[in-house]
Amino acid sequence: MKKQAVRFDDTGLTCLIELLRGEGYEVIGPRKSGPAVRLARIESAADLTPGIDSETSPGRYRMAGAPDARIFGAGPAAESPKRYLHAPEARLAVAERENGAFRIIRDTPAAPKTALFGIRPCDVAGIARLDRVLLRDRYKDPDYEARREQTFIVAANCVRSSETCFCASMETGPRAASGFDIALTESVNGRREYLAEAGSTKGAAMLAQIKAEPAAADFVKASHAQCEAASAQQTRSVDYRRARKVILRNFEHRRWDAVGKRCLACGNCTMSCPTCFCVNTKDSSSPDLSHAERRRLWDSCFTQAFSYIHGGSVRTSTKSRYRQWLSHKLAHWQDQFGETGCVGCGRCITWCPAGIDITEEFAALDSSSQS
Ligand code: SF4
Ligand code: SF4
């Protein structure tokens, strides 16, 4: 595919949203929703978030005025795009009773055409992680597959980092390298402009329909330099290459006791994480037993019931659940899938009510290894 890069202003951005809507996509982008920027349906560019920034720190999120009028200035939205691909609840099977027997009904609803608009590079990387697990492992998830096929991704490269971001160390941002149809990099020099780079044939075809000038090399360079500046702003990091060794060596480290006392086992970290994919199934039937359903629901390894097997739960303490979660994210996911389960979005730090910071926990294990 020929790499295509063009330059346009707000008119081009408006046109891109209209084109996506014209092709039947529901456009989901960052917009103000209550006290946070969330991913939700947008009708036009007017629904986006110009001049809004977000302040984040462990256990804290606030919307704030931005130093400029960027549309994509706020950091990662409160929730990741995971819910649009790996739905929080999905019907897996339906059975109807008929003449003393039952029959299974296939009624998989059509997947909606969805354009994820202005999602962050860490979230694009998160989707690639979900693809690996839900499409390219032993079992394919048909619901995820159907939704994924109907998804168009417009990434917004980050030109500012939030305090809790550490994508640079995870090599997943602040500029998306792959996994998008179009990547935008926003500039503000008197007026808003965008470098739009195609990452797929679909993206190139979409850009070809917008009245835009080809992006000159100096504009591309200046746009990308903003992402490098965002990378340099990040103060948190994880050395993921060493993570497996550090974690395996420290299974009995006293730090797990300390974090186990702070953790509330609420599961906020797993719900907000763009890569956590664990689910449970729930069966139900009508009172007259004529109809039964099996549904799949998001689950969290922080609940005691999650590890229940015959006779009881494997992980009865909060300490063991936190250890399982962090170890899977940074170490065992690498054994399973050849990459980490963390993309450095920082949401688990921001949205943890106890202010627990995965980078700090890993650093504590690393700096005082009990071998
Ligand atoms: S573990 Fe935390 S920082 Fe890493 S991807 Fe999940 S929510 Fe983001
Ligand atoms: S680490 Fe924080 S967000 Fe995750 S379960 Fe514990 S208290 Fe909740």
Coordinates of C-alpha atoms and ligand atoms in Angstrom, one line a residue:
M1 CA 0.0 0.0 0.0
K2 CA 1.3 3.4 -1.0
K3 CA 1.8 5.5 2.1
Q4 CA -0.4 8.6 1.9
A5 CA 0.0 11.7 4.0
V6 CA -2.1 14.8 3.7
R7 CA -2.6 18.1 5.5
F8 CA -5.9 19.6 6.3
D9 CA -7.7 22.0 8.7
D10 CA -10.9 21.7 10.7
T11 CA -12.9 21.6 7.4
G12 CA -11.1 18.4 6.5
L13 CA -11.7 17.0 9.9
T14 CA -15.4 17.7 9.6
C15 CA -15.4 16.2 6.1
L16 CA -13.7 13.0 7.5
I17 CA -16.5 12.6 10.1
E18 CA -19.2 13.2 7.5
L19 CA -17.6 10.6 5.1
L20 CA -17.5 8.0 7.9
R21 CA -21.1 8.7 8.8
G22 CA -22.0 8.6 5.1
E23 CA -20.5 5.1 4.9
G24 CA -22.8 4.0 7.7
Y25 CA -20.3 4.1 10.6
E26 CA -21.4 5.2 14.0
V27 CA -18.6 7.5 15.0
I28 CA -17.3 7.1 18.6
G29 CA -15.0 9.8 19.8
P30 CA -13.8 11.7 22.9
R31 CA -16.4 14.0 24.3
K32 CA -17.3 15.6 27.6
S33 CA -19.6 13.4 29.6
G34 CA -20.2 14.4 33.2
P35 CA -16.9 15.0 35.0
A36 CA -14.7 13.2 32.4
V37 CA -13.8 12.9 28.8
R38 CA -15.3 9.6 27.6
L39 CA -15.6 7.8 24.3
A40 CA -19.2 8.2 23.1
R41 CA -21.2 8.8 19.9
I42 CA -20.4 12.0 18.1
E43 CA -22.4 13.6 15.4
S44 CA -19.9 16.2 14.2
A45 CA -16.6 17.8 15.1
A46 CA -18.5 20.1 17.4
D47 CA -19.0 17.2 19.8
L48 CA -15.2 16.8 20.3
T49 CA -13.2 18.4 23.1
P50 CA -11.4 21.6 22.0
G51 CA -9.4 23.4 24.7
I52 CA -9.9 20.5 27.2
D53 CA -7.0 18.8 29.0
S54 CA -7.1 16.2 31.7
E55 CA -5.1 16.2 34.9
T56 CA -4.3 12.7 36.2
S57 CA -2.4 11.3 39.1
P58 CA -2.8 8.1 41.2
G59 CA -6.5 7.9 42.1
R60 CA -7.3 11.2 40.6
Y61 CA -8.8 12.5 37.4
R62 CA -9.9 16.1 36.6
M63 CA -10.9 17.8 33.4
A64 CA -9.0 21.1 33.0
G65 CA -8.6 23.9 30.6
A66 CA -5.9 23.2 28.1
P67 CA -3.0 25.7 27.2
D68 CA -4.2 25.7 23.6
A69 CA -7.3 25.0 21.5
R70 CA -6.4 21.5 20.5
I71 CA -9.3 19.2 19.8
F72 CA -7.3 16.1 20.8
G73 CA -5.5 17.6 23.8
A74 CA -7.1 15.6 26.6
G75 CA -5.3 12.4 27.5
P76 CA -6.7 8.9 27.3
A77 CA -10.5 8.9 27.7
A78 CA -11.8 7.6 31.0
E79 CA -12.8 4.3 29.4
S80 CA -10.8 2.5 26.7
P81 CA -12.4 1.6 23.3
K82 CA -12.5 -2.1 24.5
R83 CA -16.2 -2.0 25.1
Y84 CA -16.9 -1.4 21.4
L85 CA -15.1 -4.5 20.3
H86 CA -15.1 -6.9 23.3
A87 CA -18.6 -6.1 24.6
P88 CA -19.2 -6.0 28.3
E89 CA -22.2 -8.4 27.7
A90 CA -23.0 -10.6 24.8
R91 CA -25.5 -13.3 24.1
L92 CA -23.7 -16.6 23.2
A93 CA -26.5 -19.0 22.8
V94 CA -30.3 -19.3 22.9
A95 CA -32.3 -22.5 23.3
E96 CA -36.1 -23.0 22.9
R97 CA -38.0 -26.0 24.2
E98 CA -40.1 -27.6 21.4
N99 CA -42.1 -30.9 21.6
G100 CA -40.2 -32.3 24.6
A101 CA -36.8 -31.5 23.1
F102 CA -34.9 -28.2 22.6
R103 CA -33.3 -26.5 19.7
I104 CA -30.4 -24.1 19.6
I105 CA -31.2 -20.9 17.8
R106 CA -28.6 -19.0 15.9
D107 CA -29.4 -15.3 16.3
T108 CA -26.0 -13.6 16.3
P109 CA -26.9 -9.9 15.9
A110 CA -25.2 -8.1 13.1
A111 CA -22.1 -6.2 14.3
P112 CA -22.5 -2.4 14.1
K113 CA -20.2 -0.4 11.8
T114 CA -18.1 1.6 14.2
A115 CA -15.5 4.2 13.6
L116 CA -13.3 4.7 16.7
F117 CA -12.3 8.3 16.1
G118 CA -9.4 10.1 17.9
I119 CA -8.4 7.1 20.0
R120 CA -4.9 7.2 21.5
P121 CA -1.9 5.2 20.2
C122 CA -1.9 3.2 23.5
D123 CA -5.5 2.2 22.7
V124 CA -4.6 1.3 19.2
A125 CA -1.9 -1.0 20.7
G126 CA -4.5 -2.3 23.1
I127 CA -6.7 -3.4 20.3
A128 CA -3.8 -5.2 18.7
R129 CA -3.3 -7.0 22.0
L130 CA -7.0 -8.0 22.0
D131 CA -6.7 -9.2 18.4
R132 CA -3.8 -11.5 19.4
V133 CA -5.8 -13.0 22.2
L134 CA -9.3 -13.1 20.7
L135 CA -8.6 -13.7 17.0
R136 CA -5.2 -15.3 16.7
D137 CA -5.1 -17.8 19.6
R138 CA -6.5 -21.3 19.7
Y139 CA -10.1 -20.1 19.8
K140 CA -11.6 -17.2 17.9
D141 CA -14.2 -15.1 19.6
P142 CA -16.9 -14.8 16.9
D143 CA -18.6 -11.7 18.5
Y144 CA -15.2 -9.9 18.7
E145 CA -14.3 -11.0 15.1
A146 CA -17.6 -9.6 13.7
R147 CA -17.2 -6.3 15.5
R148 CA -13.6 -6.0 14.6
E149 CA -14.3 -6.5 10.9
Q150 CA -16.7 -3.6 11.0
T151 CA -14.4 -1.2 12.7
F152 CA -12.5 1.8 11.3
I153 CA -9.8 3.3 13.4
V154 CA -8.8 6.9 13.4
A155 CA -5.9 7.4 15.8
A156 CA -5.0 10.7 17.3
N157 CA -1.3 10.8 18.1
C158 CA -0.4 12.4 21.4
V159 CA 1.4 15.7 21.5
R160 CA 1.0 16.0 25.3
S161 CA 1.4 13.3 27.9
S162 CA -0.7 13.0 31.0
E163 CA 1.1 12.5 34.3
T164 CA 0.1 8.8 34.5
C165 CA 1.1 7.9 30.9
F166 CA 4.1 5.6 30.3
C167 CA 3.5 4.4 26.7
A168 CA 6.9 5.5 25.7
S169 CA 8.6 2.8 27.8
M170 CA 6.1 0.2 26.6
E171 CA 6.8 1.3 22.9
T172 CA 3.2 1.8 22.2
G173 CA 3.1 5.6 21.8
P174 CA 2.9 8.6 21.8
R175 CA 2.8 8.0 18.0
A176 CA 0.9 5.0 16.6
A177 CA 3.2 2.9 14.4
S178 CA 0.5 0.5 13.0
G179 CA -3.0 -0.8 13.6
F180 CA -4.9 2.2 12.4
D181 CA -6.7 3.2 9.2
I182 CA -5.8 6.8 9.6
A183 CA -3.5 8.5 12.1
L184 CA -4.0 12.2 12.8
T185 CA -1.4 14.5 14.4
E186 CA -2.8 17.8 15.4
S187 CA -0.9 21.1 15.3
V188 CA -1.9 24.6 16.5
N189 CA -0.2 27.5 14.8
G190 CA -2.8 30.2 14.8
R191 CA -5.3 27.7 13.5
R192 CA -5.7 23.9 14.0
E193 CA -4.2 21.7 11.3
Y194 CA -3.8 17.9 11.0
L195 CA -1.3 15.6 9.5
A196 CA -3.4 12.7 8.3
E197 CA -1.5 9.5 7.5
A198 CA -3.1 6.4 6.0
G199 CA -2.4 3.1 7.6
S200 CA -4.6 0.9 5.4
T201 CA -6.1 0.7 2.0
K202 CA -9.5 1.7 3.6
G203 CA -7.8 4.7 5.2
A204 CA -6.1 5.8 2.0
A205 CA -9.4 5.6 0.1
M206 CA -11.1 7.7 2.7
L207 CA -8.3 10.4 2.7
A208 CA -8.5 10.5 -1.1
Q209 CA -12.0 11.8 -0.8
I210 CA -11.0 14.8 1.3
K211 CA -10.0 18.1 -0.2
A212 CA -6.5 18.3 1.2
E213 CA -2.9 19.1 0.1
P214 CA -0.2 16.5 0.3
A215 CA 1.8 16.9 3.5
A216 CA 5.3 18.3 2.8
A217 CA 8.3 16.7 4.5
D218 CA 8.8 19.6 6.9
F219 CA 5.2 19.5 8.1
V220 CA 5.5 15.7 8.7
K221 CA 8.7 16.2 10.6
A222 CA 7.3 19.1 12.7
S223 CA 4.2 17.1 13.5
H224 CA 6.1 14.0 14.5
A225 CA 8.5 16.1 16.6
Q226 CA 5.5 17.0 18.8
C227 CA 5.0 13.3 19.6
E228 CA 8.7 13.0 20.5
A229 CA 8.3 16.0 22.9
A230 CA 5.3 14.2 24.5
S231 CA 7.4 11.1 25.0
A232 CA 10.1 13.2 26.7
Q233 CA 7.4 14.5 29.2
Q234 CA 6.7 11.1 30.6
T235 CA 8.1 10.5 34.1
R236 CA 6.8 7.0 34.6
S237 CA 8.2 3.9 33.0
V238 CA 8.4 0.1 33.1
D239 CA 11.3 -1.8 31.7
Y240 CA 9.1 -4.5 30.2
R241 CA 12.1 -6.5 28.9
R242 CA 13.3 -7.2 32.4
A243 CA 9.8 -7.6 33.9
R244 CA 9.5 -11.3 33.5
K245 CA 12.8 -12.0 35.3
V246 CA 12.0 -9.5 38.1
I247 CA 8.5 -10.8 38.8
L248 CA 9.5 -14.5 38.7
R249 CA 12.3 -13.8 41.1
N250 CA 10.1 -12.0 43.6
F251 CA 7.0 -14.2 44.0
E252 CA 7.3 -14.0 47.8
H253 CA 8.5 -10.3 48.0
R254 CA 7.1 -8.4 51.0
R255 CA 5.8 -5.7 48.6
W256 CA 2.9 -8.0 47.7
D257 CA 1.8 -7.9 51.4
A258 CA 1.9 -4.1 51.4
V259 CA 0.0 -3.6 48.2
G260 CA -2.5 -6.4 49.2
K261 CA -3.4 -4.3 52.3
R262 CA -4.0 -1.2 50.2
C263 CA -5.9 -2.8 47.3
L264 CA -9.7 -2.8 47.7
A265 CA -10.2 -5.6 45.1
C266 CA -12.7 -3.4 43.4
G267 CA -11.7 -4.4 39.8
N268 CA -11.6 -0.8 38.5
C269 CA -8.1 -1.4 37.1
T270 CA -9.3 -4.4 35.0
M271 CA -12.5 -2.7 33.8
S272 CA -10.6 0.4 32.7
C273 CA -7.7 -1.5 31.1
P274 CA -7.8 -1.6 27.3
T275 CA -6.4 -5.2 27.3
C276 CA -8.0 -7.1 30.1
F277 CA -10.2 -9.6 28.4
C278 CA -11.5 -12.0 31.1
V279 CA -15.1 -13.0 31.0
N280 CA -17.6 -15.2 32.8
T281 CA -20.7 -16.9 31.5
K282 CA -24.2 -16.7 33.0
D283 CA -27.1 -19.0 32.1
S284 CA -30.7 -18.1 32.6
S285 CA -34.1 -19.6 31.8
S286 CA -37.7 -18.4 31.6
P287 CA -39.9 -19.5 34.6
D288 CA -41.8 -22.0 32.4
L289 CA -38.4 -23.4 31.1
S290 CA -39.4 -22.8 27.5
H291 CA -36.5 -20.5 26.8
A292 CA -32.9 -20.4 28.0
E293 CA -29.9 -18.2 27.2
R294 CA -26.2 -18.1 27.9
R295 CA -24.5 -14.7 28.2
R296 CA -20.9 -13.7 28.4
L297 CA -20.0 -10.9 30.8
W298 CA -16.8 -9.1 31.6
D299 CA -15.2 -10.4 34.8
S300 CA -12.3 -9.4 36.9
C301 CA -9.4 -11.5 38.4
F302 CA -9.8 -9.3 41.5
T303 CA -13.0 -11.0 42.6
Q304 CA -12.8 -14.1 44.8
A305 CA -15.3 -16.0 42.6
F306 CA -13.0 -15.5 39.5
S307 CA -10.7 -18.3 40.5
Y308 CA -13.4 -20.6 41.9
I309 CA -12.9 -24.2 40.9
H310 CA -14.4 -27.3 42.6
G311 CA -14.3 -26.8 46.3
G312 CA -13.3 -23.1 46.5
S313 CA -11.2 -20.2 45.1
V314 CA -7.6 -20.5 44.3
R315 CA -6.8 -16.9 45.2
T316 CA -8.5 -16.1 48.5
S317 CA -6.4 -13.1 49.5
T318 CA -6.4 -9.7 47.9
K319 CA -2.6 -9.9 47.9
S320 CA -2.7 -13.1 45.7
R321 CA -5.1 -11.4 43.3
Y322 CA -3.1 -8.2 42.9
R323 CA 0.1 -10.4 42.4
Q324 CA -1.7 -12.5 39.8
W325 CA -2.9 -9.4 37.9
L326 CA 0.4 -7.5 37.8
S327 CA 2.4 -10.7 37.1
H328 CA 0.0 -11.5 34.2
K329 CA 0.2 -8.0 32.8
L330 CA 3.9 -7.6 32.7
A331 CA 5.3 -11.2 32.8
H332 CA 3.1 -14.2 32.0
W333 CA 1.3 -12.4 29.1
Q334 CA 4.7 -12.4 27.5
D335 CA 4.9 -16.2 27.9
Q336 CA 1.4 -16.7 26.5
F337 CA 1.3 -14.2 23.7
G338 CA 4.8 -12.9 23.1
E339 CA 4.2 -9.4 24.3
T340 CA 3.1 -7.6 27.4
G341 CA -0.5 -7.2 28.5
C342 CA 0.1 -3.6 29.4
V343 CA 0.3 -0.8 26.9
G344 CA 1.1 2.0 29.4
C345 CA -2.2 4.0 29.1
G346 CA -2.1 4.7 32.9
R347 CA -5.8 4.2 33.4
C348 CA -5.3 1.6 36.2
I349 CA -3.3 4.3 38.1
T350 CA -5.7 7.1 37.5
W351 CA -8.9 5.1 38.3
C352 CA -7.6 3.1 41.2
P353 CA -9.5 4.4 44.3
A354 CA -6.5 3.5 46.5
G355 CA -4.0 5.3 44.2
I356 CA -2.0 2.1 43.5
D357 CA 0.5 2.6 40.7
I358 CA 1.6 -0.3 38.6
T359 CA 4.9 1.4 37.7
E360 CA 5.7 2.1 41.4
E361 CA 4.9 -1.5 42.4
F362 CA 7.1 -2.9 39.7
A363 CA 9.9 -0.4 40.6
A364 CA 9.7 -1.5 44.2
L365 CA 10.1 -5.2 43.2
D366 CA 12.9 -4.3 40.9
S367 CA 14.9 -2.1 43.2
S368 CA 14.8 -4.5 46.2
S369 CA 14.7 -7.9 44.6
Q370 CA 14.5 -10.7 47.2
S371 CA 16.2 -13.5 45.3
Ligands
SF4_1 S1 -2.2 -2.4 33.1 FE1 -2.8 -0.3 33.5 S2 -1.4 1.0 32.3 FE2 -1.3 -1.1 31.5 S3 -2.7 -1.1 29.8 FE3 -3.9 -1.8 31.6 S4 -4.8 0.0 32.5 FE4 -3.2 0.7 31.0
SF4_2 S1 -5.4 -2.1 42.3 FE1 -6.8 -0.4 42.7 S2 -8.3 -0.4 41.0 FE2 -7.3 -2.5 41.1 S3 -8.6 -3.8 42.4 FE3 -7.1 -2.9 43.7 S4 -8.0 -1.0 44.5 FE4 -9.3 -1.6 42.8

